[in-house]
Amino acid sequence: MAGHSRRRPAGTLSSGFGRALRIALPIVATVAIVAPLGWLWQDSRVPAAYSVMDMGYPDYGVGAMADPGMSGPGGHMQGQMPGHHMAATPRLVTDMVADPTRPADVRVDLVTRQQMLTIGGRSIPGFTVNGMSPGPEIRARQGQLIEVHLHNESVVDGVTLHWHGVDVPNAMDGVAGVTQNAVPVGGEFTYRFVAEQSGSYWYHSHQVSNPQVAGGLLGSLVVTPKSGVAQQVDVSALAHTYGGVRTINGKAADLRVPARPGQRVRVRVTNTDNGPMKIWASGPYRLLATDGTDVHQPTEVSGRSVTVTAGGRTDLDVKVPSDGSAVRVQLSKATAVIVGPPGADAPMPPQPTAELDLLAYGALAPLGFDPAHPTRQFEYRIGRRPGFVKGLPGLWWSINGRLYPHVPMYVVREGDVVVMHIANHSGEVHPMHLHGHHEVVLARNGVAATGSPWWVDSLNVLPGETYDIAFVANNPGIWMDHCHNLKHAAQGMIAHLMYEGFDTPYRIGGPADNQPE
Ligand code: C2O
Ligand code: CU
């Protein structure tokens, strides 16, 4: 055979071989490219029903305490699924509830519907709570037990309610597929939690949350201090963009608040959009609170704007001028809160170029724990790389170099002092939101905080920035730790924080079609 072919004219041989090569090479090349791509594609797909416990890999952090049979000696541990290491009986997220024998102090019925909204004269498809968007503002006094009866009348994909910024017991967190099933049309769910901390919060659906929040399935939640609000006028200004139309409290217009000359006003600004919002005022202001936590000894500020993180809240204190005019708080250039006597106005103040830096605002105060001696240290490195997410090719957000669903499950033990280093190498801003906990900012870009403890639940991390934050693991369960640009979350910018020994009976997908993003 070989001898025979050697005697064939060279041209025939080479052209025969060449023809074979011309056919084979592209096939080999295609297989060489497609096979790994196919594997990556397959690997990026998520099953029709799965537990967040089976997602990604456990990250026990650095400095985890030695525990024979569990995570071994301290050091950076990444390993098998936590379930494989867990003690005999896991605790369930559903166990974590408010005292069932305690009667409610504030009881609210909320009915969700899918319907057309009229925003600024335009008809926009969206969602309502009790027939309006935003839904009714829930107000409670610190220490009261809030009980909310949710009834989903017509939201086809199902709904849940998440109490953004409130450190509720885990079963009340409202995350479809993690802490409950999505409530189908005709279904109900009761939320019960104690409003432990006064401050400004909001609620929104955490089922298919990207379109449902954008479509207005949300509202304010205000917890007033036991001693009452110090300001004579207390107003919520919930900023939301419906189909490109900027609004305050659902109206595409300035919010006019009546007040007498000399009165002090508390303006609670909530940013429910996907991007950061700058706010500033026509007069001096004090920044009273961020994300529901009071600033310690806030000083008077002039000529500076403040960034309100997507999902974040900022409470300002302004004074109505004594000359009969109004004071104006701009929520970006688009809309304003105008406070003063009826008919009074104030011209739009120019947008300051300088920004108030919360890293150095207010006065130092004790934290109540020592972040200099953490028992866990984690990294949350945000990047961007090509690959597949949910079977789709693209340039996707990565967490610690990996794409969803291969993201870390941060594992803590109750009582841990946790320090997390967040680094944003992705080229875009990300509003990072941890459920169930408040975190204090220790440093930004390596520069230590020098002002009042800056507590957040939503942190605006700009491209190129790093943050060191700390919190105490004092609310057992399984909690989302994700980007609150809900488009990014839907693209896989999601991780979870879990307490050792916890499990959930719920599944992403499944018969309830749970889709938290
Ligand atoms: Cu405002 Cu995971 O939510
Ligand atoms: Cu993001």
XYZ file of N, CA and C in Angstrom, residues 3-119:
351
model
N 4.099 1.389 -0.387
C 5.033 1.355 -1.500
C 4.352 1.783 -2.794
N 3.139 1.316 -2.965
C 2.389 1.647 -4.155
C 2.132 3.151 -4.235
N 1.708 3.690 -3.157
C 1.372 5.114 -3.192
C 2.631 5.962 -3.380
N 3.819 5.388 -2.909
C 5.050 6.156 -3.080
C 5.379 6.295 -4.564
N 4.940 5.276 -5.371
C 5.245 5.321 -6.791
C 4.283 6.218 -7.558
N 3.239 6.654 -6.910
C 2.294 7.540 -7.607
C 2.938 8.897 -7.839
N 2.557 9.549 -8.924
C 3.139 10.873 -9.161
C 2.914 11.788 -7.945
N 3.977 12.537 -7.704
C 3.958 13.378 -6.499
C 2.739 14.299 -6.464
N 2.429 14.826 -7.640
C 1.310 15.768 -7.696
C 0.016 15.128 -7.239
N -0.204 13.857 -7.666
C -1.430 13.158 -7.294
C -1.482 12.948 -5.785
N -0.270 12.522 -5.288
C -0.218 12.272 -3.843
C -0.563 13.548 -3.082
N 0.170 14.595 -3.462
C -0.018 15.818 -2.670
C -1.436 16.370 -2.844
N -1.966 16.212 -4.090
C -3.305 16.771 -4.240
C -4.335 15.921 -3.502
N -4.114 14.573 -3.496
C -5.038 13.711 -2.735
C -4.938 14.001 -1.245
N -3.680 14.068 -0.771
C -3.456 14.351 0.646
C -3.950 15.754 0.985
N -3.637 16.652 0.043
C -4.047 18.053 0.237
C -5.553 18.181 0.331
N -6.242 17.398 -0.541
C -7.707 17.470 -0.494
C -8.223 16.988 0.864
N -7.611 15.895 1.306
C -8.014 15.345 2.614
C -7.765 16.370 3.716
N -6.588 16.997 3.596
C -6.246 18.008 4.617
C -7.219 19.184 4.587
N -7.511 19.590 3.318
C -8.419 20.737 3.180
C -9.767 20.447 3.815
N -10.163 19.188 3.777
C -11.436 18.820 4.402
C -11.257 18.632 5.909
N -10.141 17.967 6.253
C -9.957 17.586 7.667
C -9.602 18.776 8.554
N -8.730 19.642 8.027
C -8.245 20.724 8.888
C -9.359 21.609 9.469
N -10.248 22.085 8.587
C -11.329 22.905 9.149
C -12.161 22.131 10.173
N -12.318 20.815 9.907
C -13.119 20.021 10.854
C -12.391 19.943 12.196
N -11.076 19.636 12.104
C -10.281 19.545 13.341
C -10.287 20.886 14.063
N -10.081 21.952 13.265
C -10.038 23.287 13.867
C -11.380 23.629 14.507
N -12.449 23.270 13.799
C -13.777 23.566 14.317
C -14.035 22.803 15.614
N -13.651 21.522 15.577
C -13.843 20.709 16.783
C -12.997 21.266 17.926
N -11.742 21.672 17.572
C -10.835 22.190 18.603
C -11.413 23.443 19.253
N -12.144 24.228 18.459
C -12.727 25.449 19.012
C -14.082 25.162 19.636
N -14.881 24.400 18.927
C -16.266 24.198 19.357
C -16.368 23.286 20.581
N -15.501 22.258 20.621
C -15.624 21.313 21.741
C -15.459 22.013 23.094
N -14.374 22.788 23.291
C -14.272 23.496 24.575
C -15.381 24.521 24.756
N -15.746 25.196 23.660
C -16.848 26.161 23.761
C -18.123 25.449 24.171
N -18.328 24.281 23.554
C -19.516 23.485 23.877
C -19.500 23.083 25.336
N -18.284 22.727 25.809
C -18.181 22.338 27.210
C -18.486 23.542 28.104
N -17.900 24.714 27.741
C -18.141 25.929 28.522
C -19.623 26.295 28.512
N -20.215 26.134 27.328
C -21.638 26.446 27.179
C -22.467 25.544 28.096
N -22.169 24.238 27.979
C -22.893 23.248 28.779
C -22.706 23.557 30.261
N -21.446 23.890 30.627
C -21.092 24.130 32.016
C -21.777 25.376 32.570
N -22.154 26.310 31.698
C -22.739 27.568 32.148
C -24.243 27.459 32.330
N -24.810 26.372 31.806
C -26.264 26.236 31.886
C -26.649 25.802 33.291
N -27.825 26.252 33.718
C -28.270 25.855 35.044
C -29.414 24.855 34.880
N -29.504 23.907 35.809
C -30.565 22.912 35.702
C -31.943 23.558 35.836
N -32.979 22.827 35.490
C -34.345 23.355 35.550
C -34.762 23.668 36.985
N -34.164 22.982 37.944
C -34.415 23.271 39.361
C -33.128 22.996 40.113
N -32.679 23.975 40.894
C -31.461 23.737 41.663
C -31.459 24.589 42.916
N -30.669 24.140 43.885
C -30.541 24.856 45.144
C -29.345 25.792 45.059
N -29.467 26.988 45.640
C -28.301 27.883 45.667
C -27.147 27.228 46.423
N -27.474 26.219 47.242
C -26.435 25.493 47.977
C -25.541 24.701 47.036
N -26.051 24.374 45.871
C -25.279 23.587 44.904
C -24.614 24.469 43.860
N -24.721 25.778 44.058
C -24.184 26.727 43.100
C -22.748 27.041 43.481
N -21.857 27.110 42.515
C -20.503 27.589 42.784
C -19.750 26.743 43.791
N -18.976 27.412 44.644
C -18.097 26.703 45.571
C -18.080 27.448 46.898
N -17.938 26.700 48.009
C -17.875 27.395 49.298
C -16.548 28.114 49.460
N -16.598 29.300 50.029
C -15.402 30.082 50.318
C -15.423 30.362 51.816
N -14.532 29.686 52.539
C -14.510 29.832 54.001
C -13.673 31.022 54.449
N -13.079 31.716 53.469
C -12.338 32.917 53.807
C -10.997 32.632 54.448
N -10.308 33.717 54.779
C -9.021 33.611 55.453
C -9.252 33.825 56.935
N -8.544 33.033 57.727
C -8.595 33.248 59.173
C -9.745 32.550 59.842
N -10.430 31.660 59.088
C -11.497 30.883 59.719
C -10.892 30.088 60.860
N -11.600 30.040 61.963
C -11.071 29.359 63.139
C -10.922 27.866 62.884
N -9.893 27.290 63.503
C -9.655 25.857 63.350
C -10.852 25.086 63.877
N -11.217 24.049 63.167
C -12.325 23.214 63.598
C -12.156 21.852 62.947
N -11.554 20.922 63.684
C -11.290 19.616 63.092
C -12.574 19.031 62.495
N -12.452 18.518 61.304
C -13.610 17.890 60.672
C -14.448 18.883 59.904
N -14.131 20.159 60.052
C -14.915 21.156 59.329
C -14.027 21.859 58.296
N -13.446 22.942 58.667
C -12.681 23.664 57.663
C -11.173 23.564 57.891
N -10.755 22.733 58.829
C -9.329 22.568 59.056
C -8.737 23.794 59.698
N -7.417 23.918 59.698
C -6.805 25.081 60.325
C -7.092 26.336 59.515
N -6.812 27.462 60.119
C -7.042 28.731 59.432
C -6.284 28.763 58.120
N -6.698 29.615 57.240
C -6.091 29.675 55.919
C -7.198 29.797 54.911
N -6.816 30.045 53.677
C -7.869 30.254 52.679
C -8.423 28.917 52.237
N -9.675 28.714 52.467
C -10.288 27.423 52.191
C -11.334 27.545 51.099
N -11.160 26.734 50.084
C -12.218 26.583 49.099
C -12.361 25.091 48.931
N -13.560 24.603 48.895
C -13.652 23.154 48.825
C -14.946 22.653 48.262
N -15.351 21.519 48.751
C -16.581 20.886 48.295
C -17.777 21.687 48.775
N -18.942 21.289 48.322
C -20.146 21.981 48.764
C -20.263 21.896 50.273
N -20.723 23.004 50.882
C -20.828 23.028 52.339
C -21.627 21.836 52.863
N -22.632 21.451 52.127
C -23.489 20.350 52.564
C -22.698 19.105 52.915
N -21.606 18.878 52.167
C -20.811 17.682 52.405
C -20.028 17.755 53.693
N -19.839 18.955 54.206
C -19.040 19.126 55.412
C -19.919 19.346 56.640
N -21.198 19.484 56.389
C -22.072 19.980 57.436
C -22.345 18.974 58.535
N -22.634 19.516 59.675
C -23.054 18.691 60.801
C -24.383 18.030 60.433
N -24.768 17.044 61.263
C -25.889 16.166 60.937
C -27.165 16.883 60.498
N -27.742 17.710 61.372
C -29.017 18.320 61.014
C -28.836 19.778 60.645
N -29.101 20.115 59.390
C -28.977 21.519 59.021
C -30.130 22.325 59.605
N -29.871 23.604 59.848
C -30.968 24.508 60.197
C -31.504 25.046 58.887
N -32.795 25.272 58.858
C -33.420 25.715 57.618
C -33.711 27.213 57.666
N -33.644 27.832 56.507
C -33.969 29.258 56.434
C -35.386 29.503 56.975
N -36.255 28.526 56.790
C -37.655 28.677 57.210
C -37.816 28.705 58.727
N -36.761 28.269 59.467
C -36.835 28.306 60.939
C -36.692 29.735 61.465
N -36.131 30.613 60.649
C -35.774 31.935 61.136
C -36.929 32.913 60.950
N -37.752 33.007 61.997
C -38.951 33.850 61.932
C -39.040 34.711 63.187
N -39.913 35.719 63.142
C -40.179 36.522 64.339
C -41.041 35.684 65.286
N -41.016 36.026 66.560
C -41.800 35.318 67.584
C -43.248 35.130 67.105
N -43.652 33.867 66.817
C -44.989 33.643 66.227
C -46.128 33.969 67.201
N -45.818 34.042 68.502
C -46.885 34.299 69.472
C -47.106 35.793 69.686
N -46.187 36.585 69.171
C -46.314 38.033 69.401
C -47.296 38.646 68.399
N -48.290 39.364 68.893
C -49.248 39.974 67.972
C -48.608 41.126 67.187
N -49.182 41.412 66.024
C -48.654 42.487 65.180
C -49.024 43.843 65.765
N -48.131 44.808 65.592
C -48.430 46.197 65.961
C -48.915 46.986 64.753
N -48.328 46.675 63.600
C -48.716 47.349 62.354
C -49.093 46.246 61.377
N -50.328 46.285 60.875
C -50.782 45.239 59.964
C -51.178 45.882 58.647
N -50.618 45.366 57.563
C -50.841 45.967 56.244
C -51.237 44.880 55.253
N -52.238 45.165 54.427
C -52.601 44.271 53.333
C -52.078 44.858 52.031
N -51.330 44.068 51.295
C -50.804 44.545 50.013
C -51.249 43.598 48.894
N -51.864 44.182 47.857
C -52.347 43.414 46.713
C -51.540 43.838 45.482
N -50.919 42.864 44.824
C -50.090 43.198 43.658
C -50.833 42.891 42.360
N -50.670 43.795 41.409
C -51.309 43.626 40.097
C -50.336 43.991 38.990
N -50.567 43.370 37.850
C -49.827 43.693 36.634
C -50.765 44.546 35.813
N -50.378 45.789 35.501
C -51.309 46.668 34.791
C -50.586 47.836 34.128
N -51.335 48.609 33.357
C -50.766 49.791 32.733
C -50.693 50.897 33.784
N -49.609 51.683 33.734
C -49.457 52.826 34.620
C -49.538 54.087 33.761
N -50.017 55.165 34.374
C -49.979 56.447 33.669
C -48.915 57.302 34.353
N -47.826 57.516 33.626
C -46.691 58.254 34.183
C -46.404 59.440 33.272
